[in-house]
GROMACS .gro file of C-alpha atoms in nm:
model
   27
    1MET     CA    1   1.177   1.659   8.805
    2THR     CA    2   0.862   1.491   8.926
    3VAL     CA    3   0.551   1.676   9.044
    4GLY     CA    4   0.580   1.525   9.392
    5ASN     CA    5   0.940   1.638   9.424
    6ASN     CA    6   0.846   1.989   9.308
    7ASN     CA    7   0.561   2.009   9.560
    8GLY     CA    8   0.795   1.897   9.838
    9PHE     CA    9   1.042   2.171   9.743
   10VAL     CA   10   0.768   2.436   9.745
   11LEU     CA   11   0.648   2.312  10.085
   12ILE     CA   12   0.999   2.344  10.231
   13VAL     CA   13   1.034   2.698  10.091
   14VAL     CA   14   0.697   2.803  10.235
   15LEU     CA   15   0.783   2.658  10.576
   16PHE     CA   16   1.122   2.836  10.567
   17ILE     CA   17   0.955   3.171  10.486
   18LEU     CA   18   0.702   3.122  10.767
   19LEU     CA   19   0.988   3.042  11.005
   20ILE     CA   20   1.162   3.369  10.911
   21ILE     CA   21   0.839   3.568  10.960
   22VAL     CA   22   0.780   3.412  11.303
   23GLY     CA   23   1.142   3.471  11.401
   24CYS     CA   24   1.126   3.838  11.299
   25SER     CA   25   0.800   3.886  11.490
   26TYR     CA   26   0.962   3.744  11.805
   27LEU     CA   27   1.265   3.969  11.761
   0.00000   0.00000   0.00000
């Protein structure tokens, strides 16, 4: 596992969590 790949995975997870928070706030 490369550092770049790990950072990309973390970025996707953070964006997914933010999407859930925004979705819950709109609900």
